């Protein structure tokens, strides 16, 4: 059986554009006919439902507390995407370790049987829940900007993922780049440090330019490709959506050595 890819977007540093990237790529992929699930992986601070103007009745906290099933907490977003909302103001959830997150991880793996793409909007930082969720995915997109603090935090995230999930593929997306040459230079500076200290550097996946219409599109509940087809970020969002749809998850998820349920808890 082919399964949809389970992909997380992480950054270490907050505010670099993860939620906007996830929302746009999700709606763009749905516009291509894909069945898309978005999980707000910033478990204690709701982001994605706010950005998409959705009003959740239940959240991931209800799922983890056993108050409802995974499917009962899902809400419909633009273009038929499904969204698993995060809780608003639950300090304990981001500290959850693999065993406590099983109630989310197992339905997430199962969801890849009926969705073509499952996107996890990771929280900032390298706390246990962020690392556990990213480690459980088939691919982590590491979002970075030229800001030195973003590069430093991206490297720190890479280091933690390399330790907790050594076989997890990580690819770099550059946000707020002036163009491809600029983006590749930013990727290079991260890659050099990673190569030196970790012995490997994550490949370049793509970039997004600074584009006010990217955020504006989401407030209209559309992907930038639909609201503003001529926008500078449209082409890159479409490219990323198509790429993620070509990726498939493993036929047997339980066979993955990185299944975090059996791993030691991450420490940051
Ligand atoms: N390519 C872009 N062009 C213009 N504005 C952008 C771009 N990417 C992100 N932004 C803006 O940057 C701000 C932060 O974006 P976003 O909320 O997506 O970041 P985040 O990484 O999800 O933050 P957090 O870590 O707090 O969840 C938002 O106001 C968003 O509209
Ligand atoms: Mg966010």
Coordinates of C-alpha atoms and ligand atoms in Angstrom, one line a residue:
X1 CA 0.0 0.0 0.0
X2 CA 1.3 3.5 -0.8
X3 CA 1.1 5.9 2.1
X4 CA 1.2 9.7 2.1
X5 CA 4.4 11.3 3.4
X6 CA 4.5 12.6 6.9
X7 CA 6.5 15.8 6.8
X8 CA 7.3 18.2 9.6
X9 CA 8.5 21.8 9.3
X10 CA 10.9 22.8 12.1
X11 CA 13.2 25.8 12.6
X12 CA 14.5 26.0 16.1
X13 CA 14.0 29.8 16.2
X14 CA 10.4 31.0 16.3
X15 CA 8.7 33.3 13.9
X16 CA 10.7 32.4 10.8
X17 CA 7.6 31.4 8.8
X18 CA 6.7 27.7 9.5
X19 CA 3.0 28.2 9.9
X20 CA 2.7 30.3 6.8
X21 CA 4.7 27.8 4.8
X22 CA 2.7 24.9 6.1
X23 CA -0.7 26.6 5.5
X24 CA 0.2 27.6 1.9
X25 CA 1.7 24.3 0.9
X26 CA -1.2 22.4 2.4
X27 CA -3.8 24.5 0.5
X28 CA -1.6 24.4 -2.7
X29 CA -1.4 20.6 -2.5
X30 CA -5.1 20.3 -1.9
X31 CA -5.6 22.4 -5.0
X32 CA -3.7 19.8 -6.9
X33 CA -6.3 17.2 -5.8
X34 CA -4.4 15.8 -2.8
X35 CA -5.9 14.8 0.5
X36 CA -4.0 16.8 3.0
X37 CA -3.9 16.8 6.8
X38 CA -2.2 19.5 8.8
X39 CA -1.2 18.9 12.4
X40 CA -0.5 21.9 14.6
X41 CA 2.6 20.5 16.2
X42 CA 3.0 23.5 18.5
X43 CA 0.9 21.5 20.9
X44 CA 0.3 24.0 23.6
X45 CA 0.0 27.2 21.5
X46 CA -2.6 27.1 18.7
X47 CA -1.3 28.6 15.5
X48 CA -2.6 27.1 12.4
X49 CA -6.4 27.4 13.1
X50 CA -5.9 31.1 14.0
X51 CA -4.0 31.6 10.7
X52 CA -6.7 29.9 8.7
X53 CA -9.6 31.5 10.7
X54 CA -10.9 28.2 12.0
X55 CA -12.8 27.7 15.3
X56 CA -11.9 24.3 16.8
X57 CA -14.4 22.6 19.1
X58 CA -11.8 20.1 20.2
X59 CA -8.0 20.1 20.1
X60 CA -5.1 17.8 20.3
X61 CA -5.3 18.1 24.1
X62 CA -8.7 16.3 24.0
X63 CA -7.1 13.6 22.0
X64 CA -4.2 13.2 24.3
X65 CA -6.5 13.4 27.4
X66 CA -8.7 10.7 26.0
X67 CA -11.8 12.9 25.7
X68 CA -12.3 12.3 22.0
X69 CA -10.8 10.3 19.1
X70 CA -8.2 11.7 16.7
X71 CA -10.8 12.0 13.9
X72 CA -13.3 13.7 16.2
X73 CA -10.9 16.5 16.8
X74 CA -10.2 17.2 13.1
X75 CA -11.8 20.2 11.5
X76 CA -12.2 21.2 7.8
X77 CA -10.1 24.0 6.4
X78 CA -9.8 25.6 3.0
X79 CA -9.9 23.3 -0.1
X80 CA -11.0 20.4 2.1
X81 CA -7.8 20.2 4.0
X82 CA -8.2 18.6 7.5
X83 CA -6.6 20.3 10.5
X84 CA -5.7 18.9 13.9
X85 CA -5.7 22.0 16.1
X86 CA -3.3 22.5 18.9
X87 CA -4.5 23.5 22.4
X88 CA -4.3 27.1 23.5
X89 CA -2.3 27.6 26.6
X90 CA -1.4 24.0 27.7
X91 CA 2.0 24.3 29.2
X92 CA 2.4 20.6 29.8
X93 CA 1.9 19.4 26.2
X94 CA 5.2 20.7 24.7
X95 CA 7.0 18.7 27.4
X96 CA 5.3 15.4 26.5
X97 CA 7.8 12.7 25.7
X98 CA 7.2 9.8 23.3
X99 CA 5.2 7.5 25.6
X100 CA 2.7 10.3 26.4
X101 CA 2.4 11.2 22.7
X102 CA 1.5 7.7 21.6
X103 CA -2.2 8.7 21.4
X104 CA -1.2 11.2 18.8
X105 CA 1.6 9.4 17.0
X106 CA -0.3 6.2 16.3
X107 CA -3.3 7.9 14.6
X108 CA -0.9 10.1 12.8
X109 CA 0.9 7.1 11.3
X110 CA -2.6 5.6 10.4
X111 CA -3.6 8.9 8.8
X112 CA -0.9 8.4 6.2
X113 CA -3.1 5.5 4.8
X114 CA -5.9 7.9 3.9
X115 CA -4.0 11.2 3.3
X116 CA -1.6 11.9 0.4
X117 CA 0.3 14.4 2.6
X118 CA 0.4 14.9 6.4
X119 CA 2.2 18.2 7.3
X120 CA 3.2 18.9 10.9
X121 CA 3.7 22.5 11.7
X122 CA 6.4 22.1 14.4
X123 CA 6.7 24.4 17.3
X124 CA 9.8 26.6 17.9
X125 CA 12.6 25.3 20.1
X126 CA 13.9 21.8 20.6
X127 CA 11.6 20.7 23.4
X128 CA 10.5 17.0 23.8
X129 CA 7.2 17.2 21.8
X130 CA 8.7 19.1 18.9
X131 CA 11.6 16.7 18.6
X132 CA 9.4 13.6 19.1
X133 CA 7.0 14.7 16.4
X134 CA 9.7 15.6 13.9
X135 CA 11.5 12.3 14.6
X136 CA 8.4 10.4 13.8
X137 CA 8.1 11.9 10.4
X138 CA 9.5 10.7 7.0
X139 CA 11.1 14.0 6.3
X140 CA 11.8 17.2 8.3
X141 CA 12.0 20.5 6.4
X142 CA 14.3 22.8 8.3
X143 CA 13.2 26.4 7.7
X144 CA 15.9 29.0 8.1
X145 CA 16.5 32.7 7.3
X146 CA 19.8 34.6 7.0
X147 CA 19.3 35.9 10.5
X148 CA 22.4 34.6 12.5
X149 CA 20.1 33.5 15.3
X150 CA 17.9 31.5 12.9
X151 CA 21.1 29.8 11.5
X152 CA 22.3 29.1 15.0
X153 CA 19.0 27.7 16.1
X154 CA 18.6 25.7 12.9
X155 CA 22.0 24.1 13.5
X156 CA 21.0 23.3 17.1
X157 CA 17.8 21.7 15.8
X158 CA 19.8 19.7 13.3
X159 CA 22.2 18.5 16.1
X160 CA 19.3 17.3 18.2
X161 CA 17.5 15.6 15.3
X162 CA 20.8 14.0 14.3
X163 CA 21.1 12.5 17.8
X164 CA 17.5 11.5 18.4
X165 CA 16.7 10.3 14.9
X166 CA 19.9 9.7 13.0
X167 CA 18.2 8.3 9.9
X168 CA 15.6 11.0 9.6
X169 CA 16.0 12.9 6.2
X170 CA 16.3 16.6 6.8
X171 CA 16.1 19.2 4.0
X172 CA 16.6 22.9 4.2
X173 CA 14.1 25.5 3.1
X174 CA 15.3 29.1 3.2
X175 CA 12.7 31.8 4.0
X176 CA 12.9 35.5 3.2
X177 CA 15.6 35.0 0.5
X178 CA 16.3 37.5 -2.2
X179 CA 16.4 34.8 -4.8
X180 CA 17.9 31.4 -5.4
X181 CA 21.5 32.4 -5.3
X182 CA 21.0 34.2 -2.0
X183 CA 19.0 31.1 -0.7
X184 CA 21.8 28.7 -1.7
X185 CA 24.4 30.9 0.0
X186 CA 22.3 30.9 3.3
X187 CA 22.0 27.1 2.9
X188 CA 25.7 26.8 2.4
X189 CA 26.6 28.7 5.6
X190 CA 24.4 26.3 7.6
X191 CA 25.8 23.3 5.6
X192 CA 29.4 24.3 6.3
X193 CA 28.9 24.2 10.1
X194 CA 26.8 21.0 9.9
X195 CA 29.5 19.3 7.8
X196 CA 32.2 20.3 10.2
X197 CA 30.5 19.4 13.4
X198 CA 28.1 16.7 12.5
X199 CA 29.9 15.2 9.5
X200 CA 26.9 15.7 7.1
X201 CA 25.0 18.6 5.8
X202 CA 21.3 18.6 4.9
X203 CA 20.4 19.1 1.2
X204 CA 18.9 22.3 -0.1
X205 CA 15.2 22.0 -0.9
X206 CA 14.1 25.5 -2.0
X207 CA 13.4 29.0 -0.8
X208 CA 10.6 31.5 -0.3
X209 CA 11.1 35.2 -1.0
X210 CA 9.9 38.0 1.3
X211 CA 6.3 38.3 0.0
X212 CA 3.5 40.1 1.9
X213 CA 1.0 38.3 -0.3
X214 CA 2.0 34.9 1.1
X215 CA 0.6 35.9 4.5
X216 CA -2.3 37.9 2.9
X217 CA -3.4 34.8 1.0
X218 CA -3.7 32.7 4.1
X219 CA -6.0 35.3 5.7
X220 CA -8.2 34.9 2.7
X221 CA -8.1 31.2 3.3
X222 CA -6.4 30.6 0.1
X223 CA -2.9 29.5 -0.9
X224 CA -0.8 32.2 -2.4
X225 CA -0.8 30.2 -5.7
X226 CA -4.6 30.6 -5.9
X227 CA -5.1 34.1 -4.4
X228 CA -2.1 35.7 -6.2
X229 CA -0.9 33.4 -8.9
X230 CA 1.7 36.0 -10.0
X231 CA 3.1 36.5 -6.5
X232 CA 6.8 35.9 -6.2
X233 CA 6.3 33.1 -3.7
X234 CA 3.7 31.2 -5.7
X235 CA 6.1 29.3 -7.9
X236 CA 8.1 28.1 -5.0
X237 CA 5.1 27.1 -2.9
X238 CA 3.7 25.0 -5.9
X239 CA 7.1 23.5 -6.5
X240 CA 7.3 22.4 -2.8
X241 CA 3.8 21.0 -2.8
X242 CA 4.4 19.0 -5.9
X243 CA 7.7 17.7 -4.5
X244 CA 6.1 16.6 -1.2
X245 CA 3.4 14.8 -3.1
X246 CA 6.0 12.7 -5.0
X247 CA 7.4 11.6 -1.6
X248 CA 5.7 8.5 -0.2
X249 CA 5.9 7.1 3.3
X250 CA 7.3 3.6 4.0
X251 CA 4.8 0.8 3.4
X252 CA 5.5 -0.5 6.9
X253 CA 5.7 2.3 9.4
X254 CA 6.3 0.0 12.4
X255 CA 9.5 -1.2 10.7
X256 CA 11.1 2.2 10.9
X257 CA 14.0 2.2 13.3
X258 CA 13.3 5.7 14.3
X259 CA 9.8 5.1 15.6
X260 CA 10.1 7.3 18.6
X261 CA 7.8 5.3 20.9
X262 CA 10.7 2.9 21.6
X263 CA 13.4 5.6 21.8
X264 CA 14.9 7.2 24.8
X265 CA 13.3 10.6 25.5
X266 CA 14.9 13.5 23.8
X267 CA 16.8 15.9 26.0
X268 CA 17.6 19.4 24.7
Ligands
LIG1 N1 8.0 34.7 2.9 C1 7.4 35.6 3.7 N2 7.2 36.8 3.3 C2 6.6 37.7 4.1 N3 6.2 37.5 5.3 C3 6.4 36.3 5.8 C4 7.0 35.3 5.1 N4 7.1 34.2 5.9 C5 6.6 34.5 7.0 N5 6.2 35.8 7.0 C6 5.6 36.5 8.2 O1 6.4 36.3 9.3 C7 5.6 36.2 10.5 C8 5.9 34.9 11.2 O2 5.4 33.8 10.4 P1 4.9 32.5 11.0 O3 3.8 32.7 12.0 O4 4.5 31.6 9.9 O5 6.2 31.9 11.7 P2 6.4 30.7 12.6 O6 7.7 30.1 12.3 O7 5.2 29.7 12.4 O8 6.3 31.3 14.1 P3 6.2 30.4 15.5 O9 7.6 29.8 15.7 O10 5.9 31.5 16.5 O11 5.1 29.5 15.3 C9 4.1 36.3 10.1 O12 3.7 37.6 10.2 C10 4.2 36.0 8.6 O13 3.2 36.5 7.8
LIG2 MG1 3.9 29.0 13.9

